[in-house]
CSV table of C-alpha atoms in Angstrom, one decimal:
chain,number,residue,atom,x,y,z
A,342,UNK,CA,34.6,54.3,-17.6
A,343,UNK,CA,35.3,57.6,-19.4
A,344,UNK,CA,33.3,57.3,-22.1
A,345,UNK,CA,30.1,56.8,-20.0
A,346,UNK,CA,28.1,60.1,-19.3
A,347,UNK,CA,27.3,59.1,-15.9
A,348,UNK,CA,31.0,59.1,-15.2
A,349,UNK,CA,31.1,62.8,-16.1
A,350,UNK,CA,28.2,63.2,-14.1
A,351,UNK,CA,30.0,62.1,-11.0
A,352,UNK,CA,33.2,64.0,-11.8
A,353,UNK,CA,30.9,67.4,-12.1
A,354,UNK,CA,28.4,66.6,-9.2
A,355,UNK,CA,31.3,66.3,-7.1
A,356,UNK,CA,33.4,69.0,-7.2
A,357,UNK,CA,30.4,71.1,-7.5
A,358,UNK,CA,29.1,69.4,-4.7
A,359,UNK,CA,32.4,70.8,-2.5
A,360,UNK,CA,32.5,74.1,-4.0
A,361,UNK,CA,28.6,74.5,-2.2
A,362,UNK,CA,29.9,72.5,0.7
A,363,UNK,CA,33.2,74.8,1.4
A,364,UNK,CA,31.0,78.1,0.6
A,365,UNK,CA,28.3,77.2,3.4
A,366,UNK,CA,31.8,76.4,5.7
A,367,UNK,CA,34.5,78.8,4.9
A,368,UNK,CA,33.8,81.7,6.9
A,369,UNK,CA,33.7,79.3,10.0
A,370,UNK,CA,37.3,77.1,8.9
A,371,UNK,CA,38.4,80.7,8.9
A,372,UNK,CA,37.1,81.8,12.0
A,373,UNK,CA,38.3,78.6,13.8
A,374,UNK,CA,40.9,76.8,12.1
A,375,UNK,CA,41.4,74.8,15.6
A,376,UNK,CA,38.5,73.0,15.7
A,377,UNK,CA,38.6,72.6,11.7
A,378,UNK,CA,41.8,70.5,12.2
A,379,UNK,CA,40.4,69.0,14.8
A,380,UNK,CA,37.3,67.5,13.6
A,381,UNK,CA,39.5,66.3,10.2
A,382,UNK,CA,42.1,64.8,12.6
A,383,UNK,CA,39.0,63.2,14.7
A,384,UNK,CA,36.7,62.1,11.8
A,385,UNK,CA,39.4,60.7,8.7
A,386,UNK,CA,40.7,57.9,10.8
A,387,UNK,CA,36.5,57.3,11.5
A,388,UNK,CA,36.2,57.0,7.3
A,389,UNK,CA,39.1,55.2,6.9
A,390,UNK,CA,37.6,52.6,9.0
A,391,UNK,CA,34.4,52.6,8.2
A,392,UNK,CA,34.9,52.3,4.4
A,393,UNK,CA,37.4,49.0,5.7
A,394,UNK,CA,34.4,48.1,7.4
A,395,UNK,CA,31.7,48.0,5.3
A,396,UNK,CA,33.9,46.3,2.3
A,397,UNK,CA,34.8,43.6,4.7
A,398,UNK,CA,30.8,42.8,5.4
A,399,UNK,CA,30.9,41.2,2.2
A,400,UNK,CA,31.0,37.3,2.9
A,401,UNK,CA,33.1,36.4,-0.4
A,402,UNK,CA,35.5,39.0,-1.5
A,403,UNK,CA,35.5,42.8,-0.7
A,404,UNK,CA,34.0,45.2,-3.1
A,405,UNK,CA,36.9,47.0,-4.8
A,406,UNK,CA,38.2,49.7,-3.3
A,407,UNK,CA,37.9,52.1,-6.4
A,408,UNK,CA,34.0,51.5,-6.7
A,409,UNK,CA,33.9,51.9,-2.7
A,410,UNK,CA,35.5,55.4,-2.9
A,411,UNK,CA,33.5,56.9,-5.8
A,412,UNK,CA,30.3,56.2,-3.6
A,413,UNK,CA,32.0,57.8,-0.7
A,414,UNK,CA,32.6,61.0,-2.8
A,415,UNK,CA,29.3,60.9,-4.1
A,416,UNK,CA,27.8,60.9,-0.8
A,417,UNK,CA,30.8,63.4,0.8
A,418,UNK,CA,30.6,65.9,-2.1
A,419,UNK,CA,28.1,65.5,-4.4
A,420,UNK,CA,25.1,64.3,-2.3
A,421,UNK,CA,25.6,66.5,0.8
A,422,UNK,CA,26.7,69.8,-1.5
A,423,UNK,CA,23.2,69.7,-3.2
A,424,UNK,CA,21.7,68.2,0.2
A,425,UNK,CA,22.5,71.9,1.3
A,426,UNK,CA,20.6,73.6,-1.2
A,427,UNK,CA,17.8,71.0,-1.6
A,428,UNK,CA,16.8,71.4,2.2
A,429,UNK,CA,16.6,75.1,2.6
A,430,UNK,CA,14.6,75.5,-0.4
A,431,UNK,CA,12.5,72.8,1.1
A,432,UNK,CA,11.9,74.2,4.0
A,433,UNK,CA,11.4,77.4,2.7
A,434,UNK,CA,8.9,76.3,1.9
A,435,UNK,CA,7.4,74.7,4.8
A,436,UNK,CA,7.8,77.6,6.6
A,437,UNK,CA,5.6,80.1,4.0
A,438,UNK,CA,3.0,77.2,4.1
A,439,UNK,CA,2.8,75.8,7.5
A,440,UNK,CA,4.1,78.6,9.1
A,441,UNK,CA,7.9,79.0,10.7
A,442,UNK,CA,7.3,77.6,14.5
A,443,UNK,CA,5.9,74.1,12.5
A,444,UNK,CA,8.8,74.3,10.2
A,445,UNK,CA,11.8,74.7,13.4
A,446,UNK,CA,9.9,71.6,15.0
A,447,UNK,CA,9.2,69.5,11.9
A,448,UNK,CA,10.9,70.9,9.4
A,449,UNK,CA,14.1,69.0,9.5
A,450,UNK,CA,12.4,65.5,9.7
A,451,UNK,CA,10.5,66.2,6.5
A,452,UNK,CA,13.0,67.9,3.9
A,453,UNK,CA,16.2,65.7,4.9
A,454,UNK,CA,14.4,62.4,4.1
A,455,UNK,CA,13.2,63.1,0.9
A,456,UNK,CA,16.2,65.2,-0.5
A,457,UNK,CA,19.2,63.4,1.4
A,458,UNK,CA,18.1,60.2,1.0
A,459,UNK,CA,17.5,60.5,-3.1
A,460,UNK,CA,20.4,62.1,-3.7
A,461,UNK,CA,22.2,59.8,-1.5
A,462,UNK,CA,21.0,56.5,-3.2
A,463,UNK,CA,21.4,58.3,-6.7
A,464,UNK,CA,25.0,57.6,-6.0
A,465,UNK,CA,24.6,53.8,-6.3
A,466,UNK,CA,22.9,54.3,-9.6
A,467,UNK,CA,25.9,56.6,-10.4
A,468,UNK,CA,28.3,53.8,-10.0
A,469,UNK,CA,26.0,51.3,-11.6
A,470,UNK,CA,25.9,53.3,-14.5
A,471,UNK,CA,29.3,54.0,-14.5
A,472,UNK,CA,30.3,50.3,-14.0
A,473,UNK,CA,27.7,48.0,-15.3
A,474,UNK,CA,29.1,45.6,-13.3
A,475,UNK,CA,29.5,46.7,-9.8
A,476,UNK,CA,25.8,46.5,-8.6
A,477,UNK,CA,24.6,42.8,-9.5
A,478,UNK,CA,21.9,42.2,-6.7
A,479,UNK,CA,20.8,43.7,-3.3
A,480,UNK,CA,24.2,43.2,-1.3
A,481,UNK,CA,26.0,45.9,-3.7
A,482,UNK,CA,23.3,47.9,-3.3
A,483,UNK,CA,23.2,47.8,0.5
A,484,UNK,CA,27.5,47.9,0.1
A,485,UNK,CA,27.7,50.6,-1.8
A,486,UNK,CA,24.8,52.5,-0.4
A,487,UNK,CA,25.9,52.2,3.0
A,488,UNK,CA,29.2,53.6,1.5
A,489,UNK,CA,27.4,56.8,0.0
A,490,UNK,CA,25.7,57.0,3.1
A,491,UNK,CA,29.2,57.0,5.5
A,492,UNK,CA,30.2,59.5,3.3
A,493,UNK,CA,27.5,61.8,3.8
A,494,UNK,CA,27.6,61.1,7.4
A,495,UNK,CA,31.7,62.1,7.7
A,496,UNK,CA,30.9,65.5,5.8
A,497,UNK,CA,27.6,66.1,7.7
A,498,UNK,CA,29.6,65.7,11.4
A,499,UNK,CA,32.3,68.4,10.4
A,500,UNK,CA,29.1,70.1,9.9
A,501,UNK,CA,28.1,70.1,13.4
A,502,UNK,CA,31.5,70.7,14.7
A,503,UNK,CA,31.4,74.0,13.3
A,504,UNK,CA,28.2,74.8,14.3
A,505,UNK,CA,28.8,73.7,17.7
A,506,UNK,CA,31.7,76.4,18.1
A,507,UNK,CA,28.7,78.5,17.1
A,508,UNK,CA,25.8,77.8,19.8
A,509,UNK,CA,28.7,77.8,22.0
A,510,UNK,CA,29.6,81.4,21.4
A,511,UNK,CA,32.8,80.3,20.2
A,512,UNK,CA,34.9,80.6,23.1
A,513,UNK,CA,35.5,76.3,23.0
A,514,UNK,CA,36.6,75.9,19.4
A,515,UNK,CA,39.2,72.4,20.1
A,516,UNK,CA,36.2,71.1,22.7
A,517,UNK,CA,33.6,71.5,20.5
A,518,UNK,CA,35.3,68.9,17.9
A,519,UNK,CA,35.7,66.5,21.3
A,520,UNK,CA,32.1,67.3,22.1
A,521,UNK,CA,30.8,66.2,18.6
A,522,UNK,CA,32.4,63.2,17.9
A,523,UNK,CA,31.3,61.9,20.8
A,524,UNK,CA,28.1,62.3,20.4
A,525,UNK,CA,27.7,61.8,17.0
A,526,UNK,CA,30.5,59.3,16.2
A,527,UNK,CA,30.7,57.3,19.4
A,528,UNK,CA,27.0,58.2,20.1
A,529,UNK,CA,25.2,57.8,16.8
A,530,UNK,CA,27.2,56.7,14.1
A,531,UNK,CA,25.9,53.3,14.8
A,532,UNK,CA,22.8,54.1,13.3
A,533,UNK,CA,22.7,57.0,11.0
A,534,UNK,CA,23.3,58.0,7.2
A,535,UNK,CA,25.1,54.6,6.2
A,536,UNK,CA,22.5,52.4,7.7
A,537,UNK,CA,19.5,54.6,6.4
A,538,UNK,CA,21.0,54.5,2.6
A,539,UNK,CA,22.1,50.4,3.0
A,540,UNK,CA,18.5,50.4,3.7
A,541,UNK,CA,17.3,51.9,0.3
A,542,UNK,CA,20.2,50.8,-1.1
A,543,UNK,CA,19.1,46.8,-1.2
A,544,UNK,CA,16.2,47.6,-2.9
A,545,UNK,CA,17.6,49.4,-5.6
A,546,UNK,CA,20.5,46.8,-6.0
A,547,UNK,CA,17.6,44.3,-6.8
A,548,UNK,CA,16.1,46.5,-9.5
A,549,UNK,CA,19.6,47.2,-11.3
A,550,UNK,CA,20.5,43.6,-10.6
A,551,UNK,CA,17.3,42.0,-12.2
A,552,UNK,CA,15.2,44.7,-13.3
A,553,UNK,CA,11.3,43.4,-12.9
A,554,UNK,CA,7.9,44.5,-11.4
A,555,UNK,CA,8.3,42.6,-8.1
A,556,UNK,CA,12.1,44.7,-7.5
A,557,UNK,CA,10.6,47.3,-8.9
A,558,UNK,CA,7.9,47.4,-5.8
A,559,UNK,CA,11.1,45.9,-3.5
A,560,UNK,CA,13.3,49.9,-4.7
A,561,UNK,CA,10.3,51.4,-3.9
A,562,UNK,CA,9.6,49.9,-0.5
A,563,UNK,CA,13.1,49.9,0.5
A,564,UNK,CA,13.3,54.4,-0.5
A,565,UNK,CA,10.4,54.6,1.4
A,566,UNK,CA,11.1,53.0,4.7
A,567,UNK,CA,15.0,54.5,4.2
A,568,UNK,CA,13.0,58.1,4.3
A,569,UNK,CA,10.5,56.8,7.0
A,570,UNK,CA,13.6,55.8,9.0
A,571,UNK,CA,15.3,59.3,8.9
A,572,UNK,CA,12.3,60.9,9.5
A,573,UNK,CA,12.0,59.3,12.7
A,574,UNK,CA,15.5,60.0,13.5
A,575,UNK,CA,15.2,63.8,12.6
A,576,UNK,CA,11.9,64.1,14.3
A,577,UNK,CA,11.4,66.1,18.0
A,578,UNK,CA,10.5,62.8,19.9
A,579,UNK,CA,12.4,61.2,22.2
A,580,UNK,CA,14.7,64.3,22.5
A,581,UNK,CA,17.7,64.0,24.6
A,582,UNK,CA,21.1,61.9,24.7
A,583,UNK,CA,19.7,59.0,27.0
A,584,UNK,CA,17.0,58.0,24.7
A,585,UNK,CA,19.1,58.0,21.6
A,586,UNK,CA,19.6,53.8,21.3
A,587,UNK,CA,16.1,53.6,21.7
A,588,UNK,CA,15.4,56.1,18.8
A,589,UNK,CA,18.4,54.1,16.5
A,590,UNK,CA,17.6,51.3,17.3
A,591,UNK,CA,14.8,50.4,14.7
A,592,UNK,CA,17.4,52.1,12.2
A,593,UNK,CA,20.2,49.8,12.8
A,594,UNK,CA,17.8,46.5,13.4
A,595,UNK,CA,16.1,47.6,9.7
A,596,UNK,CA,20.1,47.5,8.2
A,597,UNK,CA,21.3,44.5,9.8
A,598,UNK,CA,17.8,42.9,8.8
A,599,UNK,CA,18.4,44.2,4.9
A,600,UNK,CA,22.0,42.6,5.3
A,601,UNK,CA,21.4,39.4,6.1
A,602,UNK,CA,18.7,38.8,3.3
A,603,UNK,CA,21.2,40.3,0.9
A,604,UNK,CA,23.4,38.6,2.3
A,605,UNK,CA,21.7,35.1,2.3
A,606,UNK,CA,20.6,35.3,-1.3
A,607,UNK,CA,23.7,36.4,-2.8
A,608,UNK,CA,24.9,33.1,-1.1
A,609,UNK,CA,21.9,30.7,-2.2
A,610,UNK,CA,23.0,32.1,-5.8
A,611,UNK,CA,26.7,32.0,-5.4
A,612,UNK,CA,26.6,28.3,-4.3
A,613,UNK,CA,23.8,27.2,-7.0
A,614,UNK,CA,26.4,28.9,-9.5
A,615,UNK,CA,29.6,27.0,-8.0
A,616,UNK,CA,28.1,23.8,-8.4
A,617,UNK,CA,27.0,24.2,-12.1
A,618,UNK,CA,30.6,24.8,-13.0
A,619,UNK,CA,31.2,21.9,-11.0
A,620,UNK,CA,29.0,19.7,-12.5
A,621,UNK,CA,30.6,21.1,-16.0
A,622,UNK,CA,33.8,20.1,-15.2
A,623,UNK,CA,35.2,24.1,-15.1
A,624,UNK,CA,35.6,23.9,-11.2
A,625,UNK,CA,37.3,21.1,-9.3
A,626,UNK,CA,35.4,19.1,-6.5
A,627,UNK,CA,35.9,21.0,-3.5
A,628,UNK,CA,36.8,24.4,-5.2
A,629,UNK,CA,33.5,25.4,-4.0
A,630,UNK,CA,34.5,25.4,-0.6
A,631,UNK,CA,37.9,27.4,-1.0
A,632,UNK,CA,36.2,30.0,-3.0
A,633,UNK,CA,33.7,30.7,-0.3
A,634,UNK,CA,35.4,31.4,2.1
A,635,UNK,CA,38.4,34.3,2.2
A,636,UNK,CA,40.4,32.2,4.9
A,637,UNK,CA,40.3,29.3,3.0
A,638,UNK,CA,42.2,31.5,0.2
A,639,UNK,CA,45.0,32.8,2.0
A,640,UNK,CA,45.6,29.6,3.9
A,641,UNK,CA,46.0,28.0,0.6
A,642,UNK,CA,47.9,30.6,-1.0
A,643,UNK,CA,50.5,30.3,2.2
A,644,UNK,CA,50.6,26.4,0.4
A,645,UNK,CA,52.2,27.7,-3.1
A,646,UNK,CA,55.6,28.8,-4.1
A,647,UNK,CA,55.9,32.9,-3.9
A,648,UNK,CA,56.7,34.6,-7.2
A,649,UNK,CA,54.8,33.1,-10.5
A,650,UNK,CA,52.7,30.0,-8.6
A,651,UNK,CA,51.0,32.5,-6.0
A,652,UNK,CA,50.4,35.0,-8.7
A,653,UNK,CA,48.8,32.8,-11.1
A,654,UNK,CA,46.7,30.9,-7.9
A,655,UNK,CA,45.3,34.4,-7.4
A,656,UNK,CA,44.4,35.6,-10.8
A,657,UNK,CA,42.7,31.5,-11.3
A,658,UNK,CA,40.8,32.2,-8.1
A,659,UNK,CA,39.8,35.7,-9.3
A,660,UNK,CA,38.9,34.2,-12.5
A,661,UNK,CA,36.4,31.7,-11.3
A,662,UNK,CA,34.8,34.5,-8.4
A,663,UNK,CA,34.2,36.5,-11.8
A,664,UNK,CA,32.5,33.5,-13.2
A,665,UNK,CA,30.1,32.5,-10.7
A,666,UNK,CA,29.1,36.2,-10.1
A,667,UNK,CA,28.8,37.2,-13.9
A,668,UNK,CA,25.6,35.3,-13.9
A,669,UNK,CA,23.9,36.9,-11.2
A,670,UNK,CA,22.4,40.3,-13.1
A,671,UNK,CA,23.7,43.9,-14.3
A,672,UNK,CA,22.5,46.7,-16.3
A,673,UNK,CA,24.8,45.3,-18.8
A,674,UNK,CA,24.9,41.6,-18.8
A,675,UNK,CA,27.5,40.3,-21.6
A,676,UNK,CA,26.6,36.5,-22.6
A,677,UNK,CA,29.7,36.2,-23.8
A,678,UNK,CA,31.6,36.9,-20.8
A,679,UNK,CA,31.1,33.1,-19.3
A,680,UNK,CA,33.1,32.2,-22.1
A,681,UNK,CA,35.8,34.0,-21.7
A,682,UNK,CA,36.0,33.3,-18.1
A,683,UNK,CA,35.8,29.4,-18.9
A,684,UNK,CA,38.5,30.0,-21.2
A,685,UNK,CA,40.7,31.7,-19.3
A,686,UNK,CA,40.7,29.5,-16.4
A,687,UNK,CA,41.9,26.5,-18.1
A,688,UNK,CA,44.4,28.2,-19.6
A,689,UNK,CA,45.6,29.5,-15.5
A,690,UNK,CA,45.0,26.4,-14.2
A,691,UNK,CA,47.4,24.7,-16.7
A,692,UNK,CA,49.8,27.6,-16.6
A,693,UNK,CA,49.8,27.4,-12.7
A,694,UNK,CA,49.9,23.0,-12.4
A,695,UNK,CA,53.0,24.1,-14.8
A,696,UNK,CA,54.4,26.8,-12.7
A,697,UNK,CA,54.2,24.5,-9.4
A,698,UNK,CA,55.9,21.6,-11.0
A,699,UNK,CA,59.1,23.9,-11.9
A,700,UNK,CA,61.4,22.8,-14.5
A,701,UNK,CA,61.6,19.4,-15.4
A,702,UNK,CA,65.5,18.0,-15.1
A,703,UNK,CA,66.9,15.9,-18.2
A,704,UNK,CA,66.0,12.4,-17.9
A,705,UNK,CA,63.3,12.6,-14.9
A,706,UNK,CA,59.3,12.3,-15.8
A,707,UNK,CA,57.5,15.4,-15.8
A,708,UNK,CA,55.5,15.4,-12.3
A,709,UNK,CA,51.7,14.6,-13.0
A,710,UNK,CA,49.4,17.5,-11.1
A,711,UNK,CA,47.8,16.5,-7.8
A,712,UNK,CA,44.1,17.5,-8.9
A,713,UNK,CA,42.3,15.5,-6.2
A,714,UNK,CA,42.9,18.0,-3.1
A,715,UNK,CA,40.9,21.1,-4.1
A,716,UNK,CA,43.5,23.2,-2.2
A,717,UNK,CA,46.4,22.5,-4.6
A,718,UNK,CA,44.7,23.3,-7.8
């Protein structure tokens, strides 16, 4: 990963991204180190959650942890550091052109969706550039965008819990971190930065997944109604609290709608792929089933010896979730990577029927493997 430029992109983008972040918030963390601790106390255990959350959504296996974090410090650091920058010089400008009483109104719902949501979603092309291999079709892309997104989201509340102490005079610094998570955790994390960037994020999973003119068009669509969504959410209408699930609500329906197509074609794919491998002889009838389904996994792995047999059961399974998904796209596709997956799991699978059927006394037969239940091989 080192020896990729866009990893040194991310490891400069981010810290820069916090120096710009810290600089815009110092002088308040200063001022109110109360409320500072409070909103971290409040809003890590929200991240730690949320990041469990969204890996979970995936209906096979959960994304790895490491490629999860490095969008969430994209979007925490790098994305909403420059996000700083981007939007007042944006609307700067709207206010020397349009004048400064359109630019308080409108201002906000026209610079955040085109600078957040770009530099939000260039985090997913971070990682995929990065890791050829992390973002293979449209549920990575909504995964790891949503990710970037949370991120963003995290960062942006401690935002507001400063500049709540603020507008509030600063005589309620440890309410004003009460006061904002509620609203903007309890009240509105449901449908803000993660489900805008999931949004966008889909599309451009399909473009690095499969790069053609018809995902080309979907990226497109999908940046567009990401920014059309936040524009709507940063826009004066429907102001107040009460009418805020009304105003999210297209927001979170347009994510949960971007999910479920991912999520159904990733499985259309996933199952077309199991049963080739079936039909070659590299899966065993029935592995198909186990391998869909997480439960199905540890209940079988409760089934095998601890120590060696349970290890070797889990690197096999890995093995053969690596093979049916190396054939579903990258930047980087490697046609000789199927083979070496083949390869490796019949060497597992002999290594485990070995392991399982322990050492073989003098004098007794060896124990032929059970290959006929596919939750013993």
């Amino acid at each position: 990963m080192t020896r990729r430029p866009a990893f040194w992109l991310w490891a400069v983008m981010c810290p820069l991204g916090a120096w710009i972040a810290l600089r815009a918030m110092d002088a308040q963390i200063a001022e109110f180190p109360a409320a500072a601790v409070a909103g971290f106390a409040l809003l890590a255990p929200v991240l730690v959650l949320g990041v469990w959350g969204l890996r979970r959504l995936h209906p096979v296996r959960p994304r790895p942890v490491g490629y999860a974090m490095v969008a969430v410090a994209w979007g925490g650091l790098a994305a909403f550091g420059t996000a700083l920058v981007a939007n007042a010089a944006f609307q700067a400008v709207i206010a020397k052109t349009a004048g400064p009483e359109f630019n308080a109104r409108w201002g906000a719902s026209i610079a955040a969706p085109v600078d957040e949501e770009l530099l939000k979603l260039a985090g997913v092309a971070v990682l995929a550039l990065m890791v050829p291999c992390a973002v293979r079709g449209p549920l990575d892309g909504w995964a790891y965008g949503a990710l970037a997104g949370l991120g963003f989201q995290i960062v942006e509340n401690f935002l507001y819990v400063l500049n709540t102490i603020v507008l509030t005079g600063g005589t309620q610094d440890a309410n004003a971190a009460f006061f904002t998570f509620g609203g903007r955790v309890i009240g509105g994390a449901w449908w803000s930065h993660w489900a805008m960037t999931a949004v966008g994020g889909a599309g451009l999973g399909s473009l690095l997944g499969r790069a053609s003119r018809s995902t080309a068009a979907l990226a497109f669509g999908s940046l567009v109604l990401a920014m059309a969504l936040h524009a709507w959410w940063d826009s004066p209408l429907l102001p107040g609290a009460a009418l805020l699930p009304l105003k999210g609500a297209p927001i979170l329906l347009a994510a949960v709608v971007a999910y479920r197509l991912a999520r159904r074609r990733y499985l259309v794919r996933f199952r077309r792929a199991a049963a080739e491998e079936t039909a070659q002889g590299v899966l065993l009838p029935g592995e198909d089933r186990v391998l869909a389904f997480r439960r199905w996994r540890r209940k079988e792995r409760w089934d095998v010896p601890t120590g060696e047999p349970r290890r070797l059961l889990e690197r096999l399974r890995a093995a053969e979730l690596d093979l049916l998904e190396d054939g579903f796209g990258g930047l980087e596709p490697d046609p000789r990577a199927a083979d070496r997956l083949r390869a490796e799991i019949a060497v597992l699978r002999r290594r485990l029927t070995a392991a399982r059927a322990g050492p073989v006394r003098p004098g007794a037969d060896a124990a032929r493997p059970d290959t006929a239940h596919p939750d013993t091989a």
